[in-house]
Structure formats: C-alpha cells, structure tokens
Tab-separated table of C-alpha atoms in Angstrom:
chain	number	residue	atom	x	y	z
A	11	MET	CA	114.517	-78.377	-101.775
A	12	THR	CA	114.798	-76.420	-98.555
A	13	LEU	CA	115.351	-77.987	-94.972
A	14	ARG	CA	111.640	-76.991	-94.176
A	15	GLN	CA	110.299	-78.745	-97.366
A	16	PHE	CA	112.417	-82.064	-96.618
A	17	LEU	CA	111.345	-82.143	-92.968
A	18	VAL	CA	107.774	-81.757	-93.965
A	19	PHE	CA	108.025	-84.504	-96.556
A	20	THR	CA	109.848	-86.849	-94.066
A	21	ALA	CA	107.049	-86.081	-91.591
A	22	ILE	CA	104.480	-87.217	-93.899
A	23	THR	CA	106.165	-89.960	-95.407
A	24	LEU	CA	107.485	-92.083	-92.492
A	25	PRO	CA	104.031	-92.240	-90.842
A	26	ALA	CA	102.347	-92.814	-93.786
A	27	CYS	CA	104.497	-95.624	-94.791
A	28	ALA	CA	103.984	-97.256	-91.290
A	29	LEU	CA	100.240	-96.889	-91.719
A	30	LEU	CA	100.358	-98.477	-95.273
A	31	ILE	CA	102.494	-101.455	-94.055
A	32	LEU	CA	100.129	-102.223	-91.163
A	33	PHE	CA	96.702	-101.461	-92.730
A	34	PHE	CA	96.572	-100.430	-96.357
A	35	ASP	CA	99.184	-102.042	-98.437
A	36	GLN	CA	97.662	-105.338	-98.783
A	37	PRO	CA	94.022	-104.264	-99.752
A	38	LEU	CA	95.621	-101.723	-102.189
A	39	ALA	CA	97.576	-104.410	-103.877
A	40	ARG	CA	94.899	-106.728	-104.195
A	41	PHE	CA	92.877	-103.813	-105.934
A	42	ILE	CA	95.374	-102.996	-108.271
A	43	HIS	CA	96.103	-106.743	-109.078
A	44	GLY	CA	92.379	-107.199	-109.690
A	45	HIS	CA	91.528	-104.183	-111.931
A	46	PHE	CA	94.658	-103.176	-113.855
A	47	VAL	CA	96.280	-106.425	-114.873
A	48	GLY	CA	95.512	-105.389	-118.542
A	49	ALA	CA	98.176	-102.661	-118.027
A	50	ALA	CA	100.868	-105.262	-116.937
A	51	PRO	CA	102.393	-105.937	-120.682
A	52	PHE	CA	103.012	-102.192	-121.106
A	53	PHE	CA	104.854	-101.827	-117.885
A	54	ALA	CA	106.622	-105.020	-118.202
A	55	THR	CA	108.045	-103.838	-121.538
A	56	LEU	CA	108.791	-100.179	-120.218
A	57	THR	CA	110.644	-101.827	-117.327
A	58	THR	CA	112.636	-104.365	-119.374
A	59	THR	CA	113.640	-101.658	-121.875
A	60	ALA	CA	114.730	-99.228	-119.000
A	61	ASP	CA	116.604	-102.182	-117.136
A	62	LYS	CA	118.473	-102.738	-120.483
A	63	ALA	CA	119.578	-99.239	-120.957
A	64	HIS	CA	120.672	-98.873	-117.433
A	65	ASP	CA	122.716	-102.146	-117.570
A	66	ALA	CA	124.603	-100.667	-120.511
A	67	LEU	CA	125.139	-97.630	-118.574
A	68	MET	CA	126.463	-99.875	-115.621
A	69	THR	CA	128.774	-101.832	-117.922
A	70	HIS	CA	132.331	-101.630	-116.318
A	71	VAL	CA	135.173	-99.814	-117.936
A	72	ALA	CA	138.694	-99.520	-116.177
A	73	GLY	CA	136.871	-101.122	-113.141
A	74	LEU	CA	134.009	-98.523	-112.965
A	75	PRO	CA	130.603	-98.444	-114.514
A	76	VAL	CA	130.573	-96.295	-117.531
A	77	ILE	CA	127.825	-93.797	-115.830
A	78	PHE	CA	130.149	-93.158	-113.083
A	79	LEU	CA	133.094	-92.437	-115.207
A	80	VAL	CA	131.058	-90.126	-117.329
A	81	LEU	CA	129.341	-88.294	-114.446
A	82	GLY	CA	133.121	-88.021	-112.483
A	83	LEU	CA	134.732	-86.832	-115.461
A	84	ALA	CA	131.859	-84.198	-116.104
A	85	PHE	CA	132.164	-82.834	-112.668
A	86	ALA	CA	135.907	-82.749	-112.603
A	87	ILE	CA	136.135	-81.073	-116.080
A	88	GLY	CA	133.262	-78.778	-115.294
A	89	ARG	CA	134.133	-77.758	-111.807
A	90	TYR	CA	138.218	-77.785	-111.974
A	91	ILE	CA	138.942	-77.000	-115.473
A	92	LEU	CA	135.858	-74.913	-116.792
A	93	LYS	CA	135.434	-73.348	-113.216
A	94	LYS	CA	131.624	-73.897	-113.461
A	95	LYS	CA	130.215	-74.277	-110.063
A	96	ALA	CA	126.948	-75.775	-111.390
A	97	ALA	CA	129.156	-78.638	-112.500
A	98	THR	CA	128.526	-80.029	-108.879
A	99	ILE	CA	125.205	-81.446	-110.079
A	100	PHE	CA	127.090	-84.216	-111.720
A	101	LEU	CA	128.726	-85.092	-108.406
A	102	ILE	CA	125.385	-84.896	-106.705
A	103	LEU	CA	123.742	-87.312	-109.384
A	104	LEU	CA	126.560	-89.708	-109.231
A	105	LEU	CA	126.585	-89.986	-105.340
A	106	THR	CA	122.602	-90.079	-104.927
A	107	HIS	CA	122.470	-92.758	-107.616
A	108	GLU	CA	125.198	-94.867	-106.188
A	109	PHE	CA	124.190	-94.760	-102.759
A	110	SER	CA	120.273	-95.130	-103.586
A	111	MET	CA	120.923	-98.504	-104.917
A	112	VAL	CA	123.162	-99.628	-102.228
A	113	LEU	CA	120.806	-98.505	-99.380
A	114	ALA	CA	118.042	-99.998	-101.148
A	115	ASN	CA	119.705	-103.405	-101.431
A	116	VAL	CA	120.846	-103.049	-97.922
A	117	LEU	CA	117.424	-102.635	-96.424
A	118	LYS	CA	116.066	-105.359	-98.641
A	119	GLY	CA	118.340	-107.635	-96.945
A	120	THR	CA	117.655	-106.265	-93.642
A	121	VAL	CA	113.865	-106.033	-93.726
A	122	HIS	CA	112.861	-109.219	-95.831
A	123	ARG	CA	109.466	-108.409	-96.629
A	124	LEU	CA	107.333	-110.708	-98.713
A	125	ARG	CA	106.335	-109.494	-102.156
A	126	PRO	CA	102.671	-109.106	-103.252
A	127	GLU	CA	103.153	-112.040	-105.654
A	128	VAL	CA	103.316	-114.045	-102.579
A	129	LEU	CA	100.038	-112.544	-101.249
A	130	PHE	CA	98.375	-113.444	-104.535
A	131	GLY	CA	99.510	-116.910	-104.562
A	132	ALA	CA	99.667	-118.807	-101.179
A	133	GLY	CA	99.119	-115.682	-99.239
A	134	TYR	CA	100.456	-114.981	-95.787
A	135	GLU	CA	99.372	-113.406	-92.490
A	136	GLY	CA	100.775	-110.509	-91.032
A	137	THR	CA	102.808	-107.636	-92.654
A	138	GLY	CA	105.184	-110.044	-94.234
A	139	LEU	CA	108.162	-108.308	-92.733
A	140	TRP	CA	111.268	-110.252	-91.708
A	141	ALA	CA	110.113	-113.355	-93.452
A	142	ALA	CA	111.851	-116.282	-94.187
A	143	GLY	CA	111.639	-118.075	-97.668
A	144	PRO	CA	111.717	-116.786	-101.359
A	145	HIS	CA	110.372	-113.495	-102.593
A	146	ASN	CA	110.971	-111.585	-99.391
A	147	ASP	CA	112.778	-108.702	-100.891
A	148	SER	CA	110.081	-106.278	-101.275
A	149	PHE	CA	110.921	-103.389	-99.185
A	150	PRO	CA	112.224	-101.075	-100.625
A	151	SER	CA	111.824	-100.975	-104.496
A	152	THR	CA	115.283	-100.770	-105.860
A	153	HIS	CA	113.633	-100.149	-109.245
A	154	THR	CA	112.252	-97.084	-107.881
A	155	ALA	CA	115.318	-95.858	-106.135
A	156	THR	CA	117.461	-96.557	-109.342
A	157	TYR	CA	115.304	-94.619	-111.600
A	158	PHE	CA	114.353	-91.789	-109.329
A	159	SER	CA	117.956	-91.267	-108.322
A	160	LEU	CA	118.867	-90.666	-111.839
A	161	PHE	CA	116.266	-87.982	-112.507
A	162	TRP	CA	115.352	-86.418	-109.287
A	163	PRO	CA	118.615	-84.365	-108.582
A	164	LEU	CA	118.234	-83.013	-112.206
A	165	ALA	CA	114.467	-82.185	-111.347
A	166	VAL	CA	115.686	-80.465	-108.312
A	167	ALA	CA	118.488	-78.791	-110.273
A	168	PHE	CA	116.205	-77.903	-113.226
A	169	PRO	CA	112.673	-77.204	-111.593
A	170	LYS	CA	111.378	-75.858	-115.101
A	171	TYR	CA	111.897	-79.228	-116.379
A	172	ARG	CA	110.535	-81.317	-113.384
A	173	ALA	CA	107.493	-82.759	-115.070
A	174	PRO	CA	109.155	-84.463	-118.019
A	175	LEU	CA	112.151	-85.399	-116.205
A	176	LEU	CA	110.066	-87.478	-113.814
A	177	VAL	CA	107.885	-89.179	-116.457
A	178	LEU	CA	110.007	-92.113	-116.621
A	179	PRO	CA	110.845	-92.872	-113.077
A	180	GLY	CA	107.081	-92.230	-112.176
A	181	LEU	CA	106.035	-94.785	-114.796
A	182	ILE	CA	108.609	-97.288	-113.512
A	183	ALA	CA	107.388	-96.761	-109.888
A	184	LEU	CA	103.623	-97.196	-110.977
A	185	GLY	CA	104.829	-100.230	-112.896
A	186	ARG	CA	106.238	-102.021	-109.849
A	187	LEU	CA	102.586	-101.595	-108.260
A	188	VAL	CA	100.761	-102.946	-111.454
A	189	LEU	CA	103.235	-105.950	-111.853
A	190	GLY	CA	102.644	-106.932	-108.284
A	191	MET	CA	106.117	-106.558	-107.332
A	192	HIS	CA	105.961	-104.010	-104.870
A	193	TYR	CA	103.590	-102.465	-102.241
A	194	LEU	CA	103.007	-98.773	-102.131
A	195	SER	CA	105.022	-98.221	-99.075
A	196	ASP	CA	107.924	-99.896	-100.578
A	197	VAL	CA	107.758	-97.434	-103.549
A	198	TRP	CA	107.070	-94.487	-101.461
A	199	PHE	CA	110.009	-95.193	-98.999
A	200	SER	CA	112.349	-95.577	-101.866
A	201	ILE	CA	111.191	-92.149	-103.456
A	202	TRP	CA	111.803	-90.549	-99.796
A	203	LEU	CA	115.242	-92.325	-99.653
A	204	VAL	CA	116.296	-90.458	-103.036
A	205	VAL	CA	114.823	-87.323	-101.866
A	206	ALA	CA	116.814	-87.674	-98.526
A	207	LEU	CA	120.079	-88.696	-100.451
A	208	THR	CA	119.711	-85.710	-102.945
A	209	PHE	CA	119.090	-83.248	-100.133
A	210	LEU	CA	121.981	-84.381	-98.149
A	211	PHE	CA	124.319	-84.505	-101.219
A	212	GLY	CA	122.938	-81.226	-102.322
A	213	LEU	CA	124.425	-79.471	-99.447
A	214	LEU	CA	127.752	-79.790	-101.364
A	215	ASP	CA	126.331	-77.157	-103.567
A	216	LYS	CA	125.661	-74.698	-100.809
A	217	PRO	CA	128.115	-71.847	-100.176
A	218	ARG	CA	130.247	-72.451	-97.026
A	219	LYS	CA	129.986	-69.675	-94.353
A	220	VAL	CA	133.650	-68.551	-93.631
C-alpha cells in the first residue's frame, strides 16, 4: 500500500465512522438484527472455532505466546541466517498482530461504547459513547482487529492471494454485526487500525536512503 492509498483510505474511513456513530449505526444494527438473525448460528460457530484456534496460538511457551515465538524465529532465521529480505514479513505480521490487539483493547477501555445488544434490550439514548455500566466495550471490535491483523499484512505482501486470505477475517467482521456484538463503525475502525499499523510497520521493509 502506498502512502497515497493509505491517506485516501484514512480520509474516507474516519469521517465515515463519525457519521455512522452519529446517525447510521443504530438503524443499520436494528435492520441486521431484524433480518439476518437466521445466520447467527453459523457466525457463532465460526467465531467460536476461530477463537479456539487463536487461543491455542496464544498459549505461552517460555513466557511468550506460541505465535510470537514462531513468527520471531521465522524472521530471525530468514533474515539473518538465510539472508532473505522477504522474511521481514514475519516481523511485520508479529508487530501488527500484537499492536492491533493491544490498541483495540486500550480504545475499548477509553471510549466505553455500549454494544448493540443493549440497544436491542433496554435501549439507550444518544451514541452510547463513554457510558457507565456493563456491555460498554463495543468500540472498536477486537475480534475484527485480531483476525484482520493476522491476514492483512499477508494480503499486502501477496496481492495475488488477497481474496482468499481475507475470507476468514471478512466473515468474522460480518459476524460481529450479525451477532449484534458490534456496530459497523466498530468494525470499520478496527480494519482501519490494522491497515494503519500494517502501513507503519511495513516501512521496516522499505529500503533506506543513504
């Protein structure tokens, strides 16, 4: 992704998310809740299965998650032993995945946005931002950030395989809407967060000017 492409995506995403939060998130969530409830079991099963696989990858060995050890070793061996510059993708993937999850959780604890399930139940007035009480961790979507950060760096590195690589994270993101766990802006912002971090860490792979 070029700087221009990233800036265009940012210029579209941030205003769009603001408009969604203010005007369109709640009507869209009600529409999805009313018309696509039949798809909920499929997305629930998919998400649960993906979470179990990801939890296994996050199992700690020698004080670090397995996935971080594997990606770190792959980068070190590929870059410094095999002398393959392309091995930097493993470092980019590791950093993007870790920072996406951390930043998504930090934002959740800062924004405190009520989830759609509260809207479908007791309801609430306003945007649901900075709300007290339970179920106020909607923005952004950690699930979306987690799974997109596992695949988007690969999709950037291997554009020929971009479509199949994004099937799982795309379904996970869609499932957050169908399951009533997140609004569209929660999901979209998480995707932007992953794109931003991938672009930032992707600079590690750029040749330095001397």
